[in-house]
């Protein structure tokens, strides 16, 4: 029976400018003919052991359609093919996420209909349970199922990123573009690595055994729901059969399955280097575009899994022709407002920005992103040298932290002092040694970019497991932060949404406030009523999934406050907090060495601190706040008092281990007219 390799079929796109390999199955003599335009080539060969293989010289004609025909003494096959640029797409769910579930998919289909842009979708056979999926234990020379090249509206149910990337590249180059799509949701990196490569590394084998990801040959296809992602399984089934074909590049979008802890992140990086090695052995050195996984709070492992994975992806750039593509600056959207309520925070519906970055990397427009390559000390600051991009001198950045010799990190300020230097500084680490950038679970406010808008890759000075000394600046410490993402891996048990960073006080039933947030800080206006004890308050969001408020990790909040009232004064009554058991406490107010119960505010900003080491319970009994107690605080409220319309401004909230408050001239706490019968006994 005459049969061609499964890659071929009507609409197949082959790599231009490379020798054309035609292989298949036949008996006896086989005649292969390739014709198109003014070209016609024929090669006659004889099958050996039922297989044949011929190689035609390279074709550079990307305009004409070609006919590939093969015949033996019994059968004849004929297919219409084109020549252009072809890519392999590898990954898991974010790569396989279908076009019809993405934003604006109808527009992408219309664009695709006008182009010779196709996808060979190596999709899975229908299954009702993952345990029904099996993989070949050894590398195949052909696909184990029949697939077809798809175009135009047929692409609706195909990978959004594969389709969008093909469309963008074809529109730019004007030539046919094909993508061989191999991804499936839930795949692990080791399934794209050959067993032969893995077995040469004893440490890697031990790692895979320890993490339950090593499949001995005698257990292949016998591990139930993990059959589909066995060691070497996808390599054997979908990658090895492509040997002999030529490609322009590889697209990689996988890593969520390794978002666990530091050890698993390190293992992922090791596997990735072997994956690239295996792909290079099959296809030569090609552009390898690795997309970083979506910023997300994975509430397992040590909670920082995706940071380790992205760190390893960034580190791959020391390998020839690898581009690490950051996505943390792309605002995620999940809901497609068409009645289809699929909703998962790592599966964003706005795939186009990611596809644009992939296409730019593959076309050579942006093969490297700005990155920190060196950190030096100078004048009490950390000076970062940036490569692969020019900075806007004077630009100020959020998202940095610094640490001194003791390794404890604090939020830091940063500004570009030249086109390739960033100064990072903070009062808390006067002689900074270590730096991080965008190394935090939520990267909403990480805004370092070069003059073209390309984001700076995440960075940290030392690769290590995240310890207690790491700082993940909460949104309420970022000036101008109005809303922040809270993604807890799915609407069914958590939420994926943007939540206000500041809101009306949540502990006291105080007066209404109007709150505005801008680059000058947080402003609250209120007309307090006597029925509300003339109180009003604002609350920062301190209890969000995956967001560390760091109340237990730093001894002080240093705050810049100002305020004014139409009549009289407005005073800061301190911060009140509620613990998980419902109890309410007040940490100490600090003003230049004094600890008043309240502070009259002035129009000019004043530096005030709040001490988290000690404070008061509801009856004003003094208490020590140990770390476990501080970890239990789930609500906080900045409380103010005024007898007329008042306005307050919170300009800065910084995490510190030092009281940096200014001197204070206290009011008389027991003013004339106070009621002695309201004073509780001293032993209360």
XYZ file of C-alpha atoms in Angstrom:
684
model
C 0.000 0.000 0.000
C 1.404 3.385 -1.045
C 1.472 6.007 1.699
C 3.332 9.260 2.272
C 4.599 10.551 5.630
C 1.698 12.036 7.608
C 3.152 15.557 7.316
C 2.101 15.605 3.674
C -1.417 16.292 2.546
C -3.289 18.917 0.604
C -2.225 22.340 1.837
C 1.053 21.200 3.396
C 3.660 23.958 3.721
C 7.333 23.002 3.486
C 10.302 25.085 4.511
C 11.593 27.193 1.633
C 15.277 27.288 0.791
C 16.024 23.847 2.241
C 16.321 20.398 0.646
C 12.904 18.765 0.354
C 12.649 15.323 1.937
C 9.848 13.029 0.768
C 9.408 9.755 2.614
C 6.744 7.125 2.819
C 5.800 3.497 2.504
C 5.740 1.478 -0.666
C 6.697 -1.793 -2.287
C 9.096 -1.940 -5.220
C 9.907 0.991 -7.480
C 8.465 4.449 -6.645
C 8.392 7.568 -8.789
C 8.286 10.935 -6.965
C 7.444 14.102 -8.928
C 7.553 17.692 -7.691
C 6.212 20.298 -10.113
C 5.091 23.905 -9.969
C 5.598 27.093 -11.917
C 8.319 26.347 -14.473
C 9.858 23.609 -12.337
C 9.429 19.892 -12.652
C 11.651 17.384 -10.897
C 11.423 13.618 -10.743
C 13.264 11.027 -8.713
C 12.827 7.270 -9.111
C 13.736 5.085 -6.158
C 13.185 1.582 -4.836
C 11.677 0.967 -1.424
C 13.739 -0.922 1.134
C 11.949 -2.857 3.845
C 8.737 -1.187 2.768
C 9.953 2.402 3.097
C 11.375 4.942 0.679
C 13.008 8.340 1.004
C 14.046 10.869 -1.650
C 15.507 14.357 -1.386
C 14.815 17.155 -3.878
C 16.997 20.268 -4.108
C 15.797 23.335 -2.224
C 12.825 25.365 -3.491
C 12.681 29.155 -3.049
C 9.473 29.790 -4.992
C 6.896 30.933 -2.427
C 4.348 32.204 -4.951
C 3.310 29.178 -6.939
C 1.427 26.150 -5.720
C 3.282 22.881 -6.285
C 2.067 19.368 -6.946
C 3.734 16.465 -5.187
C 2.850 13.119 -6.714
C 4.074 9.652 -5.808
C 3.261 6.435 -7.629
C 4.248 2.805 -7.685
C 2.977 -0.004 -9.862
C -0.313 -0.167 -7.930
C -1.225 3.300 -6.596
C -0.776 7.017 -7.179
C -1.014 9.846 -4.618
C -1.089 13.571 -5.372
C -1.073 16.591 -3.052
C -1.054 20.362 -3.502
C 1.694 21.965 -1.416
C 3.368 25.356 -0.912
C 6.778 26.563 0.211
C 7.304 29.179 2.896
C 8.333 29.304 6.556
C 7.363 26.554 8.984
C 7.507 26.481 12.785
C 6.945 23.919 15.535
C 4.706 24.937 18.457
C 5.273 23.030 21.701
C 3.650 23.531 25.095
C 0.701 22.928 27.323
C -2.691 24.582 27.842
C -1.742 28.197 27.109
C -0.342 27.065 23.770
C -3.230 24.725 22.957
C -5.924 27.236 24.047
C -8.190 27.407 20.998
C -8.817 30.463 18.842
C -12.600 30.450 19.307
C -12.108 31.004 23.064
C -9.867 34.048 22.505
C -10.769 37.699 22.157
C -11.577 39.000 18.693
C -11.314 35.548 17.143
C -13.629 36.385 14.237
C -11.247 39.112 13.116
C -8.341 36.663 13.234
C -10.310 34.167 11.155
C -11.013 36.845 8.543
C -7.324 37.716 8.399
C -6.415 34.036 8.135
C -8.857 33.535 5.230
C -6.869 36.036 3.150
C -3.526 34.317 3.727
C -1.626 31.138 2.966
C -1.272 30.573 6.712
C -2.009 27.051 7.910
C -1.663 24.776 10.915
C -0.967 21.050 11.033
C -2.709 20.350 14.315
C -1.348 17.163 15.904
C -4.340 16.968 18.204
C -5.146 14.135 20.557
C -7.594 11.406 19.637
C -10.970 11.846 21.390
C -10.896 10.674 25.005
C -13.217 10.723 27.999
C -10.501 10.154 30.569
C -6.783 10.995 30.527
C -5.932 7.381 31.257
C -7.199 6.519 27.755
C -4.292 8.456 26.195
C -1.206 6.411 25.422
C 2.191 7.301 23.927
C 4.697 5.227 21.941
C 7.589 4.039 24.140
C 10.123 4.515 21.331
C 10.625 7.313 18.761
C 8.405 6.944 15.684
C 9.354 7.711 12.094
C 5.805 8.773 11.195
C 2.744 10.036 13.011
C 0.596 7.415 14.701
C -2.641 9.050 13.493
C -3.790 10.904 10.401
C -3.866 14.693 10.535
C -4.827 17.400 8.044
C -3.546 20.895 7.354
C -6.179 23.489 8.233
C -6.797 26.966 6.828
C -9.271 29.844 7.111
C -12.375 29.102 9.126
C -11.142 25.583 9.841
C -8.734 27.235 12.285
C -11.511 28.159 14.714
C -10.828 25.146 16.932
C -7.027 25.298 16.623
C -4.458 26.864 18.969
C -4.967 30.635 19.142
C -1.243 31.350 19.442
C -0.370 29.071 16.521
C -2.972 30.738 14.294
C -2.186 34.304 15.362
C 1.561 33.810 15.008
C 1.146 32.282 11.539
C -1.097 35.172 10.468
C 1.278 37.841 11.773
C 4.342 36.266 10.155
C 2.601 35.690 6.829
C 1.262 39.258 6.744
C 4.754 40.583 7.418
C 6.745 38.360 5.054
C 4.188 37.871 2.307
C 4.999 34.146 2.113
C 3.087 31.057 3.239
C 3.547 30.262 6.923
C 2.830 26.930 8.541
C 2.821 25.833 12.167
C 3.038 22.217 13.313
C 1.145 22.306 16.586
C 2.122 19.635 19.156
C 0.800 21.042 22.454
C -1.737 19.693 24.922
C -2.970 20.985 28.271
C -1.154 19.662 31.315
C 2.003 18.432 29.606
C 5.257 18.411 31.580
C 8.590 19.435 30.081
C 10.123 15.952 30.303
C 7.606 14.568 27.799
C 9.337 16.667 25.105
C 12.757 15.253 26.005
C 14.087 11.991 24.559
C 14.583 9.107 26.957
C 18.072 8.515 25.538
C 19.096 12.041 26.546
C 17.539 11.738 29.997
C 19.177 8.409 30.822
C 22.637 9.918 30.318
C 22.100 12.229 33.311
C 21.863 10.219 36.523
C 21.053 13.275 38.639
C 18.150 14.163 36.372
C 16.844 10.609 36.528
C 16.955 10.751 40.344
C 15.150 14.105 40.297
C 12.388 12.738 38.070
C 12.044 9.670 40.299
C 11.840 11.860 43.403
C 9.116 14.031 41.877
C 7.168 11.071 40.476
C 7.893 11.939 36.845
C 10.161 9.100 35.824
C 8.472 6.331 33.837
C 10.501 3.125 33.344
C 9.935 1.446 29.998
C 8.291 -1.524 31.690
C 5.649 0.827 33.150
C 5.053 2.849 30.003
C 1.328 3.508 29.408
C 0.556 1.922 32.768
C 0.461 5.008 35.003
C -3.180 5.982 34.457
C -3.989 9.653 34.111
C -0.308 10.587 33.616
C 0.114 8.396 30.539
C -0.306 11.460 28.347
C 2.773 13.248 29.746
C 5.207 10.359 30.287
C 8.943 10.836 29.934
C 9.701 11.132 26.211
C 6.119 10.363 25.192
C 5.352 13.465 23.127
C 8.906 13.482 21.780
C 8.414 9.932 20.503
C 4.965 10.595 19.061
C 5.082 14.122 17.644
C 8.672 15.426 17.496
C 10.823 12.472 16.395
C 8.595 11.796 13.334
C 9.524 15.281 12.048
C 13.172 14.325 11.599
C 14.217 15.085 8.037
C 11.855 18.047 7.722
C 13.163 21.608 7.929
C 11.813 24.450 10.051
C 12.380 28.161 10.684
C 11.986 28.086 14.448
C 10.448 26.640 17.620
C 7.738 28.211 19.814
C 7.691 27.023 23.430
C 4.980 27.887 25.970
C 5.152 25.402 28.847
C 6.106 25.500 32.506
C 2.944 25.743 34.612
C 3.257 22.023 35.406
C 6.626 22.776 37.066
C 5.408 25.722 39.152
C 5.984 24.054 42.516
C 9.136 24.933 44.452
C 12.789 25.838 43.910
C 13.973 22.256 43.388
C 11.312 21.596 40.750
C 12.110 24.924 39.096
C 15.773 23.948 38.894
C 14.801 20.587 37.434
C 12.648 22.334 34.844
C 15.607 24.464 33.762
C 17.785 21.382 33.414
C 15.159 19.592 31.337
C 14.692 22.648 29.116
C 18.351 22.646 28.138
C 18.051 19.004 27.143
C 14.873 19.701 25.186
C 16.726 22.366 23.198
C 19.600 19.923 22.697
C 17.231 17.244 21.340
C 15.481 19.686 19.016
C 18.856 20.917 17.760
C 19.967 17.355 17.036
C 16.872 16.834 14.877
C 16.508 20.196 13.157
C 19.759 22.123 13.591
C 20.234 25.359 15.516
C 16.962 27.293 15.154
C 15.426 30.324 16.853
C 13.824 28.988 20.041
C 11.208 31.352 21.475
C 10.311 30.492 25.078
C 7.344 32.370 26.526
C 7.338 32.914 30.289
C 4.326 31.481 32.089
C 1.485 33.679 33.295
C 1.922 35.529 36.610
C -0.301 33.611 38.967
C -0.525 32.583 42.593
C -0.132 28.807 42.598
C -1.213 27.880 46.105
C 0.957 24.777 46.352
C 4.626 23.941 46.600
C 6.237 26.843 48.397
C 3.963 29.382 46.690
C 6.652 30.847 44.428
C 6.741 28.196 41.713
C 6.077 30.366 38.691
C 8.858 32.759 39.684
C 11.399 29.922 39.618
C 10.105 28.684 36.246
C 10.341 32.122 34.648
C 13.795 32.609 36.136
C 14.912 29.416 34.395
C 13.348 30.510 31.110
C 15.200 33.838 31.315
C 18.422 31.910 31.968
C 18.040 29.978 28.703
C 19.166 33.046 26.783
C 22.779 31.985 27.275
C 21.941 29.249 24.737
C 22.372 30.108 21.070
C 19.302 31.680 19.415
C 16.997 31.457 22.457
C 14.586 34.340 23.131
C 12.899 34.561 26.541
C 9.604 36.412 26.147
C 8.223 38.167 29.265
C 4.458 38.538 29.674
C 4.142 40.078 33.150
C 3.428 43.534 31.705
C 0.537 42.329 29.529
C -2.665 43.053 31.414
C -4.482 39.716 31.671
C -8.115 39.317 30.718
C -10.079 36.128 31.302
C -13.730 36.590 30.435
C -14.953 36.576 26.862
C -18.274 38.464 26.988
C -20.181 36.228 24.584
C -21.985 33.995 27.033
C -19.104 31.514 27.196
C -18.090 31.743 30.842
C -14.915 29.710 30.747
C -12.823 31.448 33.370
C -9.299 30.494 34.433
C -6.563 32.954 35.404
C -3.655 31.242 33.661
C -5.673 30.993 30.443
C -6.053 34.579 29.375
C -8.343 35.361 26.449
C -6.168 38.212 25.158
C -3.624 36.046 23.324
C -2.788 38.607 20.626
C -0.098 40.525 22.587
C 1.739 37.267 23.291
C 1.494 36.216 19.626
C 2.884 39.604 18.590
C 5.959 39.076 20.757
C 6.462 35.570 19.425
C 6.183 36.827 15.847
C 8.648 39.658 16.498
C 11.166 37.197 17.918
C 10.809 34.768 15.014
C 11.035 37.528 12.405
C 14.135 39.003 14.045
C 12.501 42.288 15.074
C 12.991 41.643 18.807
C 15.129 38.638 19.649
C 16.303 39.883 23.066
C 14.605 41.829 25.847
C 16.318 44.298 28.178
C 18.031 42.518 31.039
C 20.184 43.359 34.045
C 23.647 41.920 33.449
C 25.606 43.434 36.336
C 25.016 45.083 39.726
C 27.631 47.297 41.411
C 27.699 49.441 44.557
C 28.219 53.172 44.239
C 27.492 55.916 46.761
C 25.125 53.859 48.879
C 23.146 52.717 45.853
C 23.002 49.625 43.681
C 23.790 50.453 40.067
C 22.345 47.987 37.551
C 23.802 47.708 34.064
C 21.179 46.889 31.440
C 21.892 45.206 28.103
C 19.712 44.702 25.009
C 17.831 47.983 25.248
C 18.169 51.722 25.752
C 16.521 53.347 28.754
C 14.900 56.757 28.994
C 17.202 58.746 31.243
C 15.317 60.032 34.271
C 12.545 57.435 34.101
C 11.448 56.158 37.515
C 10.568 52.521 38.064
C 8.579 50.402 40.501
C 9.123 46.724 41.202
C 12.658 46.775 42.654
C 13.799 45.604 46.076
C 17.254 45.816 47.666
C 19.046 44.003 50.473
C 22.223 44.590 52.415
C 24.701 41.993 53.624
C 22.074 40.385 55.880
C 19.972 39.405 52.834
C 16.745 41.047 54.012
C 15.019 42.861 51.157
C 13.128 46.150 51.303
C 11.067 47.998 48.683
C 13.328 50.321 46.719
C 13.124 53.256 44.376
C 14.812 53.166 41.014
C 15.545 55.551 38.195
C 17.439 55.379 34.933
C 20.540 57.570 35.171
C 21.727 56.797 31.631
C 20.608 54.755 28.675
C 21.970 51.559 30.249
C 22.201 52.257 34.007
C 19.541 52.078 36.718
C 20.214 53.342 40.231
C 18.333 51.428 42.910
C 18.197 52.811 46.432
C 16.286 52.811 49.682
C 16.748 54.120 53.204
C 16.448 50.665 54.714
C 19.428 49.139 52.890
C 21.999 51.925 52.953
C 24.716 49.749 51.439
C 22.749 47.523 49.051
C 24.345 44.287 47.942
C 21.461 42.385 46.373
C 18.724 43.474 43.981
C 15.510 41.982 42.653
C 13.250 43.245 39.916
C 9.770 41.835 39.201
C 10.583 38.880 41.423
C 7.204 38.876 43.171
C 3.939 37.015 42.826
C 2.015 40.004 41.521
C 3.850 42.193 39.067
C 1.099 44.719 38.299
C 3.272 47.734 39.051
C 6.599 46.521 37.644
C 7.088 49.119 34.923
C 10.756 49.130 33.874
C 10.921 49.340 30.058
C 13.289 50.547 27.399
C 12.484 53.416 25.042
C 10.684 51.038 22.657
C 8.368 49.792 25.401
C 10.069 46.413 25.766
C 9.840 45.246 29.407
C 12.905 44.493 31.510
C 13.257 40.776 32.234
C 12.699 39.727 35.865
C 15.945 39.570 37.840
C 17.476 38.756 41.203
C 21.095 38.801 42.281
C 21.078 35.363 43.884
C 19.289 32.214 42.741
C 18.015 30.460 45.844
C 14.789 29.278 47.458
C 12.634 32.180 48.595
C 13.166 32.747 52.311
C 11.687 34.993 54.976
C 13.958 37.842 53.967
C 12.301 38.332 50.573
C 10.056 41.311 50.041
C 7.018 41.301 47.778
C 5.888 44.939 48.060
C 2.131 45.020 48.680
C 0.083 47.283 46.443
C -0.698 49.743 49.242
C 3.008 50.661 49.382
C 2.979 51.656 45.692
C 2.078 55.278 45.135
C -0.749 55.583 42.629
C -1.881 51.960 42.939
C -5.636 52.074 42.482
C -6.458 48.431 41.771
C -4.503 45.188 41.976
C -5.045 41.690 40.584
C -6.085 38.871 42.842
C -5.805 35.580 40.975
C -6.344 32.408 42.917
C -6.370 29.842 40.168
C -10.021 29.734 39.229
C -13.420 31.179 39.939
C -14.749 27.894 41.342
C -12.663 28.097 44.533
C -11.157 31.570 44.419
C -11.306 34.548 42.157
C -9.602 36.281 39.287
C -10.324 39.956 39.313
C -9.043 43.421 40.003
C -9.756 44.691 43.491
C -9.439 48.200 44.938
C -6.208 48.773 46.843
C -7.919 51.373 49.060
C -11.518 51.591 50.237
C -13.789 52.910 52.984
C -12.804 51.795 56.454
C -13.848 48.190 57.110
C -13.568 47.922 60.909
C -15.330 50.977 62.366
C -18.826 51.930 61.278
C -17.423 55.332 60.429
C -18.590 58.168 58.204
C -18.643 57.860 54.421
C -15.566 58.901 52.472
C -14.720 59.784 48.898
C -11.394 58.233 47.983
C -9.152 59.138 45.073
C -5.842 57.493 44.231
C -3.212 59.100 42.018
C 0.532 59.646 41.792
C 0.339 61.975 44.783
C -1.006 59.234 47.011
C -4.388 58.451 48.566
C -6.787 61.296 49.308
C -9.917 60.816 51.396
C -12.625 63.436 51.959
C -15.384 63.112 54.526
C -18.056 65.044 56.381
C -17.924 63.174 59.684
C -21.074 63.034 61.807
C -21.466 63.006 65.567
C -23.484 59.786 65.190
C -20.307 58.213 63.832
C -18.202 59.663 66.646
C -16.748 62.105 64.083
C -14.647 59.219 62.743
C -13.834 58.284 59.180
C -11.366 55.779 57.824
C -9.697 54.205 54.819
C -8.602 50.596 54.551
C -5.811 49.093 52.448
C -6.384 45.605 51.042
C -4.120 43.537 53.312
C -5.728 40.113 52.911
C -5.704 38.989 49.290
C -4.829 35.582 47.891
C -1.077 35.390 47.315
C -0.407 38.983 48.375
C 1.920 39.243 51.362
C 1.105 42.223 53.578
C 4.417 41.738 55.434
C 2.957 42.972 58.742
C 4.777 40.108 60.472
C 8.033 40.692 58.594
C 8.769 44.376 59.210
C 8.533 46.216 62.510
C 7.278 49.562 61.210
C 5.182 51.220 58.582
C 6.572 54.680 57.941
C 3.786 56.892 56.651
C 3.640 60.419 55.245
C 0.376 62.066 56.294
C -1.240 65.476 55.883
C -4.719 66.812 56.484
C -6.947 69.815 56.959
C -10.498 70.526 58.102
C -12.908 73.382 57.442
C -13.187 73.981 61.183
C -10.887 72.755 63.871
C -8.433 70.008 63.064
C -8.332 66.525 61.638
C -6.397 63.985 63.654
C -4.873 60.623 62.897
C -6.204 58.144 65.441
C -3.840 55.411 64.379
C -4.280 52.145 62.527
C -6.718 49.594 63.876
C -6.472 45.948 62.835
C -8.762 42.969 63.097
C -7.402 39.484 63.709
C -8.886 36.369 62.165
C -10.685 35.587 65.441
C -12.414 38.979 65.359
C -10.359 40.783 68.022
C -9.391 44.384 67.255
C -6.021 45.931 68.147
C -4.121 49.176 67.672
C -0.377 49.190 66.974
C 1.580 52.056 68.514
C 1.750 55.442 66.839
C 5.335 56.715 66.768
C 6.197 60.394 66.518
C 9.826 61.309 67.121
C 10.247 58.964 70.081
C 6.791 59.560 71.560
C 3.750 57.292 71.359
C 0.599 59.440 71.422
C -2.847 57.953 71.034
C -3.602 60.416 68.236
C -1.800 62.993 66.101
C -3.206 66.319 64.838
C -2.449 66.609 61.124
C -1.340 69.698 59.281
C -1.505 70.789 55.666
C 2.222 70.137 55.359
C 3.080 66.409 55.136
C 4.535 64.864 58.286
C 6.421 61.602 58.779
C 4.623 59.306 61.228
C 5.346 55.660 61.982
C 3.248 52.761 63.195
C 5.005 50.108 65.266
C 3.895 46.516 64.704
C 5.879 45.090 67.634
C 3.456 46.313 70.280
C 0.188 48.114 70.737
C -3.150 48.009 72.526
C -6.192 45.835 72.702
C -9.709 47.319 72.756
C -9.475 48.439 76.399
C -6.085 50.129 75.780
C -4.188 47.466 77.691
C -0.666 47.329 76.236
C 0.354 44.170 74.414
C 3.361 42.720 72.644
C 2.508 41.677 69.091
C 4.502 38.535 68.285
C 4.892 37.280 64.700
C 2.111 34.718 64.926
C -0.284 37.347 66.198
C 0.725 39.750 63.422
C 0.192 37.023 60.824
C -3.418 36.749 61.987
C -4.307 40.347 61.053
C -6.760 40.284 58.144
C -8.150 43.834 58.127
C -6.627 47.244 58.740
C -8.039 50.750 58.869
C -6.369 54.155 58.941
C -8.670 56.001 61.337
C -9.203 59.780 61.419
C -11.391 62.202 63.389
C -12.748 65.664 62.550
C -15.813 67.679 63.566
C -16.187 69.332 60.162
C -15.569 68.485 56.514
C -12.018 67.209 56.272
C -9.487 65.924 53.798
C -6.473 63.704 54.456
C -3.651 62.509 52.222
C -1.578 59.355 52.639
C 1.420 59.992 50.457
C 3.647 57.014 51.224
C 3.504 53.779 53.183
C 6.877 52.067 53.438
C 7.953 48.823 55.089
C 10.784 49.306 57.553
C 12.590 47.990 60.599
C 13.353 51.558 61.690
C 11.132 54.252 63.155
C 11.658 57.239 60.829
C 8.961 59.471 62.276
C 9.408 63.176 62.977
C 9.273 64.935 66.336
C 5.820 65.605 67.652
C 4.324 68.197 69.986
C 1.562 66.261 71.723
C -1.793 67.650 72.658
C -2.850 67.226 76.265
C -4.309 63.727 76.391
C -6.416 64.559 79.480
C -7.823 67.843 78.288
C -10.085 69.922 80.542
C -13.554 68.521 80.492
C -12.600 64.890 79.996
C -14.701 62.411 81.919
C -12.965 60.555 84.690
C -15.782 57.986 84.847
C -14.805 56.779 81.340
C -11.358 55.682 82.494
C -11.018 51.920 82.960
C -9.286 50.486 86.035
C -5.540 50.094 85.597
C -5.687 46.306 85.977
C -8.302 45.838 83.301
